[in-house]
Backbone as ProteinMPNN parsed JSONL, in Angstrom:
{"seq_chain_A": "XXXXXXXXXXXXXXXXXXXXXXXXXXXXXXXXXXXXXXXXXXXXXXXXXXXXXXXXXXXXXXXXXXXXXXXXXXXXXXXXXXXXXXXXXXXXXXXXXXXXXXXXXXXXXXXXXXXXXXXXXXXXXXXXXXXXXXXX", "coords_chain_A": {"N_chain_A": [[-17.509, -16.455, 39.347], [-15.397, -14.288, 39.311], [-13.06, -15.404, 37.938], [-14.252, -15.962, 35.222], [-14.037, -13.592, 34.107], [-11.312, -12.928, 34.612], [-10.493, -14.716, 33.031], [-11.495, -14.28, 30.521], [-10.375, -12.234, 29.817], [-7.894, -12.182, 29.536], [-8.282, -14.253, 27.431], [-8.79, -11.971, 25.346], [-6.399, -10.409, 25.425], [-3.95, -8.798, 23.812], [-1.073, -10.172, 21.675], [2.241, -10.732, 23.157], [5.003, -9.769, 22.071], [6.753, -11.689, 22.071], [5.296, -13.658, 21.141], [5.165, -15.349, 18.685], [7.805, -16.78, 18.608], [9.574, -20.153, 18.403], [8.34, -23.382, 17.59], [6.644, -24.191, 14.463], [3.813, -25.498, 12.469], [3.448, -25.962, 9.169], [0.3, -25.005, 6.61], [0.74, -26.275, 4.657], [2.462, -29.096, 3.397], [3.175, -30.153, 5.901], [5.131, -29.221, 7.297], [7.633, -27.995, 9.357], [8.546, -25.079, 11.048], [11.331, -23.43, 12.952], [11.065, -20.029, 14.446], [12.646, -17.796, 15.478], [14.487, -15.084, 17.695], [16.573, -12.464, 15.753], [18.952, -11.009, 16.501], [16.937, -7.238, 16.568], [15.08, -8.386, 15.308], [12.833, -11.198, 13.656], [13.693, -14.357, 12.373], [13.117, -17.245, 10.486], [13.956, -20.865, 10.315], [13.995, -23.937, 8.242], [13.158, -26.763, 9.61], [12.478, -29.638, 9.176], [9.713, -31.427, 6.557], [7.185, -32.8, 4.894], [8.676, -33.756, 2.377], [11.233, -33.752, 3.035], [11.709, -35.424, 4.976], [11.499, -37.079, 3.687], [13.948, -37.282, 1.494], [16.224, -36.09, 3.123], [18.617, -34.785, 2.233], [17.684, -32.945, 0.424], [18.454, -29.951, -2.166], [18.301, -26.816, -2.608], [17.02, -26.594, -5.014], [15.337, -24.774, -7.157], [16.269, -22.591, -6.942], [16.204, -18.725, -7.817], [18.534, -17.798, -7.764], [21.551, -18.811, -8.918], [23.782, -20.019, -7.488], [23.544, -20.339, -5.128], [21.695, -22.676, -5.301], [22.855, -25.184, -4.588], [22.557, -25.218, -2.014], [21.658, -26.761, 1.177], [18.092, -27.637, 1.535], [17.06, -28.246, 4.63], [17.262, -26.717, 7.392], [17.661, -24.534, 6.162], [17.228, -20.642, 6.318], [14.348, -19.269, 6.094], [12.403, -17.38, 6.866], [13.094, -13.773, 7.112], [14.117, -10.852, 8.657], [12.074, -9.289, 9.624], [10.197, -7.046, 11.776], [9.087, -5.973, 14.792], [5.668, -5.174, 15.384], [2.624, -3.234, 15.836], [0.79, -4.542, 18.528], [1.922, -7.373, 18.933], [2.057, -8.01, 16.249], [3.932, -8.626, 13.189], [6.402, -7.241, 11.163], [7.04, -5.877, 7.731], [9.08, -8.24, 6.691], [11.212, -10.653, 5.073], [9.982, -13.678, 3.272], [10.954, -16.63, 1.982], [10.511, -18.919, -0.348], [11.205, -22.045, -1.131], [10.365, -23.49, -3.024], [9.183, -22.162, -5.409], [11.281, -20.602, -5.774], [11.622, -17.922, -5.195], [11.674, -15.152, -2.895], [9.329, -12.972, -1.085], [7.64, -10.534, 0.134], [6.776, -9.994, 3.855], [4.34, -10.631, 6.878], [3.66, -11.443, 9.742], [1.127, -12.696, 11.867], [0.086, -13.135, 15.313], [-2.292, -15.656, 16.28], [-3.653, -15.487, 19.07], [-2.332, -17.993, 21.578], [-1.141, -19.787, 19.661], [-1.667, -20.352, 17.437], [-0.855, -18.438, 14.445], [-0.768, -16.436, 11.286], [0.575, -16.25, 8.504], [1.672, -14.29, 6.122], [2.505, -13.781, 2.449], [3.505, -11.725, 0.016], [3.404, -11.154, -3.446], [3.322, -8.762, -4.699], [1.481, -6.144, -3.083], [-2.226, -6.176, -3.47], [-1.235, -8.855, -4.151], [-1.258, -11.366, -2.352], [-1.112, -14.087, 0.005], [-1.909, -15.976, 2.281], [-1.467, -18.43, 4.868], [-2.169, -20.182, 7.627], [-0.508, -20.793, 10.58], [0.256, -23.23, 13.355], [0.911, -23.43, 16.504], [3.942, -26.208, 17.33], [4.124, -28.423, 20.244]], "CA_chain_A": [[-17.777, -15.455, 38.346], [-14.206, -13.428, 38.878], [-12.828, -16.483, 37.422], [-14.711, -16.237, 34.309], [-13.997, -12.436, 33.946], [-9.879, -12.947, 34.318], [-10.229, -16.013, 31.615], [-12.144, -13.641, 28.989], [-9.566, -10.404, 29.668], [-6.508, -12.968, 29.07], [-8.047, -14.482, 25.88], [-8.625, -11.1, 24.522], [-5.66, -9.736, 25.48], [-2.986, -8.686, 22.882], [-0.146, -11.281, 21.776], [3.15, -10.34, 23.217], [6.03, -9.526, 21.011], [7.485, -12.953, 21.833], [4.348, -14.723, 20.99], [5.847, -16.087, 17.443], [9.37, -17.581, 18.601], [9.192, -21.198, 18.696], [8.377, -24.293, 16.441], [5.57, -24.01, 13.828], [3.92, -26.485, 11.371], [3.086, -25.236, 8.147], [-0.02, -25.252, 6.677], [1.056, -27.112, 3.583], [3.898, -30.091, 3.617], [3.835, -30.71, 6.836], [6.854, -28.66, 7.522], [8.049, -27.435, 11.019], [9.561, -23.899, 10.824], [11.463, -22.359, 13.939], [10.799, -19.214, 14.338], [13.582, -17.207, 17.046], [15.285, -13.798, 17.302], [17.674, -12.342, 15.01], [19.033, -9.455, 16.74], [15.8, -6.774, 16.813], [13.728, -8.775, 14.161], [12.81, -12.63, 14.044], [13.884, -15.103, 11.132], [12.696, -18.944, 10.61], [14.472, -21.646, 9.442], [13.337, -25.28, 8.265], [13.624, -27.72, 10.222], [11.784, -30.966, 8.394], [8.733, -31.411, 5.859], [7.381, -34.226, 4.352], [9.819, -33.911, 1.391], [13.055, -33.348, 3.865], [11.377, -36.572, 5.609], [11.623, -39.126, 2.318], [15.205, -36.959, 1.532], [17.341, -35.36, 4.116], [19.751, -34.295, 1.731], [17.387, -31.711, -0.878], [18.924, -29.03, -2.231], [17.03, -25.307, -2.989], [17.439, -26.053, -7.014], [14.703, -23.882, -7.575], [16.458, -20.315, -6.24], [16.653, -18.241, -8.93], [20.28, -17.224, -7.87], [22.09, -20.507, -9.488], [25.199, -19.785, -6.527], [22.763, -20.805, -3.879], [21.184, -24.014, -6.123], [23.162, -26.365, -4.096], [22.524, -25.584, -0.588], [20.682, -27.748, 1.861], [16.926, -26.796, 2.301], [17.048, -28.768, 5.959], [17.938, -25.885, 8.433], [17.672, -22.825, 5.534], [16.295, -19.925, 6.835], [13.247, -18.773, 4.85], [12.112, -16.162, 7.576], [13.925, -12.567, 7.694], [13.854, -9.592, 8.769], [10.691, -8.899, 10.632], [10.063, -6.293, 12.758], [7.991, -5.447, 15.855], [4.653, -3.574, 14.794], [1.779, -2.827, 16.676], [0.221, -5.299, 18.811], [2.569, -8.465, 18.464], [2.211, -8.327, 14.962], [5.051, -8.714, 12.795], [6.12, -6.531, 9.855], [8.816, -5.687, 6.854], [10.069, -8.829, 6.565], [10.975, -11.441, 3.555], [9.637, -14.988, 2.941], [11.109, -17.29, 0.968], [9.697, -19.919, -0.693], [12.04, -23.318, -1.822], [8.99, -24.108, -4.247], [9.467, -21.303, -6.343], [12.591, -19.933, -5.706], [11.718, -16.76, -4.947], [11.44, -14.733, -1.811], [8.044, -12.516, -0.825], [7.348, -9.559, 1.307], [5.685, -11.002, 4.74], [4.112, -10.399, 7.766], [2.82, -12.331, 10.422], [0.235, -12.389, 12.989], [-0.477, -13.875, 15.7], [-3.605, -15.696, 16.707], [-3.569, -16.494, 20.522], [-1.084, -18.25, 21.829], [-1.018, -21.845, 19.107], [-1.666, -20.044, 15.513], [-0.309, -17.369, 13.536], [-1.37, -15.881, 9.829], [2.064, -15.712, 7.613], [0.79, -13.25, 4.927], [3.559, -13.301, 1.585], [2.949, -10.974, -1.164], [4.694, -10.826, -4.695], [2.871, -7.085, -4.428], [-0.03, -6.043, -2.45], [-2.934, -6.993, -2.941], [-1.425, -10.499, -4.607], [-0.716, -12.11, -1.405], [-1.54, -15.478, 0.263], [-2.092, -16.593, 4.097], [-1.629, -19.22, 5.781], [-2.035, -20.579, 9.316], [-0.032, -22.193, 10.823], [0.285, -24.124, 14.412], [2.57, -24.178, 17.565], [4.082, -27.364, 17.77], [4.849, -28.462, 21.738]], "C_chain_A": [[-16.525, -14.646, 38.007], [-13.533, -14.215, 37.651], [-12.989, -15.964, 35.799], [-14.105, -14.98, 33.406], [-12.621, -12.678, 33.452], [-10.141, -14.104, 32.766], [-10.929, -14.752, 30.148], [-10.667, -12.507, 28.607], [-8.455, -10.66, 28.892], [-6.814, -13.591, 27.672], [-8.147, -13.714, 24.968], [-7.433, -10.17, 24.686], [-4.625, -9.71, 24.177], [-1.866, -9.225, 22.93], [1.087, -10.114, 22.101], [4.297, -9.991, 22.106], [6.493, -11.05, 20.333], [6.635, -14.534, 21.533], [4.593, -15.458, 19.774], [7.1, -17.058, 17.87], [8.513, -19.108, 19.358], [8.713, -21.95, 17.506], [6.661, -24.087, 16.336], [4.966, -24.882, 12.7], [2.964, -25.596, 10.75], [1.665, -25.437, 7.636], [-0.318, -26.586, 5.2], [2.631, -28.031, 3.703], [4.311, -30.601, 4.792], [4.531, -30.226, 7.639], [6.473, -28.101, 8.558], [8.777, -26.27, 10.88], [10.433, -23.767, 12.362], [11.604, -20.87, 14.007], [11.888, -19.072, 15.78], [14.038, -15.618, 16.549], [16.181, -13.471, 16.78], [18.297, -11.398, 15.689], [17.665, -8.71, 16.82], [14.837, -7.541, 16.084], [13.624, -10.224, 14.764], [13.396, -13.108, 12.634], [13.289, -16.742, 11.902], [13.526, -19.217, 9.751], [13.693, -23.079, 9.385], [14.185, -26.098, 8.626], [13.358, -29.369, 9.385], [10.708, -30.175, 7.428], [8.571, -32.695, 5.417], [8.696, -34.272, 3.342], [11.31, -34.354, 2.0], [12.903, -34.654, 4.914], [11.796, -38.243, 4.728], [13.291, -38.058, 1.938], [15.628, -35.987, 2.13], [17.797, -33.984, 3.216], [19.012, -33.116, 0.981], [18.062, -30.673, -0.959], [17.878, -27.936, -2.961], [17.743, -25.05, -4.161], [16.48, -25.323, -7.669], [15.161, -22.395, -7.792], [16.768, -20.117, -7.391], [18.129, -17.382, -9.071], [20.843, -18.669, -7.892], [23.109, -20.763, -8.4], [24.394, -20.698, -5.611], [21.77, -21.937, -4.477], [21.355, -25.266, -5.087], [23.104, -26.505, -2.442], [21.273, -25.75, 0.308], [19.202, -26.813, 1.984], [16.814, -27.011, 4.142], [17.811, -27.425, 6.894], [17.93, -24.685, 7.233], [16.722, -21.835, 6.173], [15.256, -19.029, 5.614], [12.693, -17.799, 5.494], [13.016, -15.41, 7.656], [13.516, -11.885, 7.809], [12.482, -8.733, 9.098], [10.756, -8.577, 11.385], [8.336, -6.513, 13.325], [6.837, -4.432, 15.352], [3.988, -3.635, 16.204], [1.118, -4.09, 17.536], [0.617, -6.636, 18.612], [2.547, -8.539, 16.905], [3.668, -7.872, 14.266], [5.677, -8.463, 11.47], [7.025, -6.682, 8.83], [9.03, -6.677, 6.773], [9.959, -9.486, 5.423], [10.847, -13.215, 3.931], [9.832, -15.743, 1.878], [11.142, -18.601, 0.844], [10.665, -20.996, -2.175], [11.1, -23.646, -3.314], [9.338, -23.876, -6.127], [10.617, -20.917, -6.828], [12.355, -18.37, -5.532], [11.075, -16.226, -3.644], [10.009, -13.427, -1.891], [8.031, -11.41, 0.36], [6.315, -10.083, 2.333], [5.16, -10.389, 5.733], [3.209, -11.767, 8.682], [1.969, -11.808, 11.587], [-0.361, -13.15, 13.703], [-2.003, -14.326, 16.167], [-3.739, -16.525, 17.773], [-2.302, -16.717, 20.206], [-0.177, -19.384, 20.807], [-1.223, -21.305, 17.929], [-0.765, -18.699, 15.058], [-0.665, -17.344, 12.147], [0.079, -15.397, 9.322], [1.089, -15.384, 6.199], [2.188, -12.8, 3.716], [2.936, -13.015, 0.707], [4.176, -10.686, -2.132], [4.276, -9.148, -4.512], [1.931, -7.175, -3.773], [-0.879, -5.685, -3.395], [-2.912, -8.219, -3.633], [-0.46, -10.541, -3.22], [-1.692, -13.235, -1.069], [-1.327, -15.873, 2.012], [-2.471, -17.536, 4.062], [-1.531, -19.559, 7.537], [-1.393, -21.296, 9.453], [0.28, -22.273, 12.624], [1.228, -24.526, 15.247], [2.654, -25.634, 17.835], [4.381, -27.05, 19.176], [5.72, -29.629, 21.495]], "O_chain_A": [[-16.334, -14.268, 36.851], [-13.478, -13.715, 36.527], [-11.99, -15.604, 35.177], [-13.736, -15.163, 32.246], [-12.417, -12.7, 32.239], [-9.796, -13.864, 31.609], [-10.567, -14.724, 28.972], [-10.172, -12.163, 27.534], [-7.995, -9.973, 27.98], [-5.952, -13.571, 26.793], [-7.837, -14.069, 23.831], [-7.481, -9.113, 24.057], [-4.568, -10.76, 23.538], [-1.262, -9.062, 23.99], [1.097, -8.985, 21.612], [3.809, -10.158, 20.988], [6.599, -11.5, 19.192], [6.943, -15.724, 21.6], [4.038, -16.552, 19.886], [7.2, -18.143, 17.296], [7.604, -19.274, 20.171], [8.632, -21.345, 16.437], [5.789, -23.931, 17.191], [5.789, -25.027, 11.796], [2.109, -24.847, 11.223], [1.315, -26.412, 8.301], [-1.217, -27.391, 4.955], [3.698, -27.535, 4.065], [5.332, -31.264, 4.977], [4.636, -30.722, 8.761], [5.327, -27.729, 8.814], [9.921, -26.514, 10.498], [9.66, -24.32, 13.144], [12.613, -20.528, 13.39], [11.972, -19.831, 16.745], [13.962, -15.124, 15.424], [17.134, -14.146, 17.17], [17.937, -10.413, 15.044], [16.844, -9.538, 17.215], [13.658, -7.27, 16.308], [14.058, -10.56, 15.866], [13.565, -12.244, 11.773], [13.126, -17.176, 13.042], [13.928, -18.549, 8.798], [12.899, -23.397, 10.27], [15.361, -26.297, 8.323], [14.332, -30.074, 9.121], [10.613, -28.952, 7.329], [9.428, -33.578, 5.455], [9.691, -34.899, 3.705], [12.19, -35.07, 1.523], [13.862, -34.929, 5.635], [12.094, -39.427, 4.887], [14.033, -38.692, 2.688], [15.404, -34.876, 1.65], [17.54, -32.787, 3.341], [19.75, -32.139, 0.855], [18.433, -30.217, 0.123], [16.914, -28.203, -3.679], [18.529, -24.163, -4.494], [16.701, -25.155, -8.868], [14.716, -21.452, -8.447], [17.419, -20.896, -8.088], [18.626, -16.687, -9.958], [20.617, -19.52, -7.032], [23.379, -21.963, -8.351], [24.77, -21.86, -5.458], [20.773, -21.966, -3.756], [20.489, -26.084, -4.777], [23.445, -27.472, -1.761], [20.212, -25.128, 0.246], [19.139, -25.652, 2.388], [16.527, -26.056, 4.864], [19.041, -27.381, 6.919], [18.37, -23.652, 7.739], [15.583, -22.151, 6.516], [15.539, -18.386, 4.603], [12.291, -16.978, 4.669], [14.018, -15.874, 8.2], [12.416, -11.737, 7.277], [12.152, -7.617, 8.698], [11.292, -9.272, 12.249], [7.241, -6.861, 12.884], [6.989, -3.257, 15.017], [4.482, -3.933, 17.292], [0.883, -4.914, 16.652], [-0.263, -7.315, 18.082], [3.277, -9.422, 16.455], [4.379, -6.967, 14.703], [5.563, -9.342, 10.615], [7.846, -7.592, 8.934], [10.204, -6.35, 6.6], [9.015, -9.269, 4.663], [11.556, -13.813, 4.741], [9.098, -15.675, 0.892], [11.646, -19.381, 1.653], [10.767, -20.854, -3.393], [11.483, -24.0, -4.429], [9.54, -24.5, -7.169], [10.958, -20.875, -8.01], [13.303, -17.681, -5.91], [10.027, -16.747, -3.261], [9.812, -13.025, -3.038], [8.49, -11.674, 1.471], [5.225, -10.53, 1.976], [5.484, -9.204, 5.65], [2.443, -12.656, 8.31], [2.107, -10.713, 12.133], [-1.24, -13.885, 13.252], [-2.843, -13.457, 16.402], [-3.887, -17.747, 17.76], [-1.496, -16.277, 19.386], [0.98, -19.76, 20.991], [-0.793, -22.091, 17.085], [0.04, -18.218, 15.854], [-0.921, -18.474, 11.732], [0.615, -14.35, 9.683], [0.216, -15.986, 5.573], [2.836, -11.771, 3.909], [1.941, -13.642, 0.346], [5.31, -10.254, -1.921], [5.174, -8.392, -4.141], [1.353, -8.261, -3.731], [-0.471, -4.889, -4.241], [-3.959, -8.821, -3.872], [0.63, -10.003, -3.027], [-2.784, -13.392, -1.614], [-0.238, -15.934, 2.583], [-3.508, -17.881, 3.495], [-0.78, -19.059, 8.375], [-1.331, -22.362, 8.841], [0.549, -21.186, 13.135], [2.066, -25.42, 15.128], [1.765, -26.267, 18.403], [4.767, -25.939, 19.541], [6.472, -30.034, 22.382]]}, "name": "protein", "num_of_chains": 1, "seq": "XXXXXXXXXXXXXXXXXXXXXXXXXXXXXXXXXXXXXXXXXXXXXXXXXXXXXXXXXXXXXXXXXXXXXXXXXXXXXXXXXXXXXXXXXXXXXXXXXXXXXXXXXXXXXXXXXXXXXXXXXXXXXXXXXXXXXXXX"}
């Protein structure tokens, strides 16, 4: 019965800070983010996707800054600047999105130890969540 007690306390317990760092698949394309520390905040970069699977090489010709047109999506970082909030959750930061070309105000949150809720908004309340999934 203790047993049962410790297993409930630990799955309701609140995600650590460092419960985000680490590889993540998206919930669209496939794609693998890593997620790690920047200094106080976190950033992600891409690692693969299907697309970056059939060509390596793509370049982020969407960004709407033409300077930055030609450089690699493979390894760009599309996570910044996210801070520590309350309860592992993860605030302030920007998300940007190869698709479009334009970057998004974000937050994330984790769920347990294997999901997370990335929440980008052109303004509040137009935003969009997805889940997405610790790879091992």
């Amino acid at each position: 019965m203790s047993l049962l007690i410790i297993g409930a306390l630990l799955a309701g317990a609140s995600a650590t800070p460092d419960t985000v760092i680490g590889r993540w698949k998206t919930e669209t394309h496939n794609a693998i983010v890593e997620i790690a520390r920047c200094g106080p905040s976190i950033c992600g970069k891409i690692l693969t996707s299907d697309a970056l699977r059939a060509n390596s090489s793509m370049k982020d010709a969407n960004n709407s800054n033409t300077a930055l047109r030609n450089r690699p999506i493979q390894g760009m970082q599309m996570l910044s600047g996210f801070k520590p909030d309350k309860d592992g959750v993860w605030s302030s930061g920007q998300v940007y999105n190869a698709e479009d070309g334009k970057t998004y105000s974000g937050k994330i949150t984790p769920v347990g130890a294997n999901q997370l809720k990335l929440r980008g908004c052109v303004f509040f309340p137009l935003c969009k969540t997805q889940t997405w999934t610790r790879v091992r």
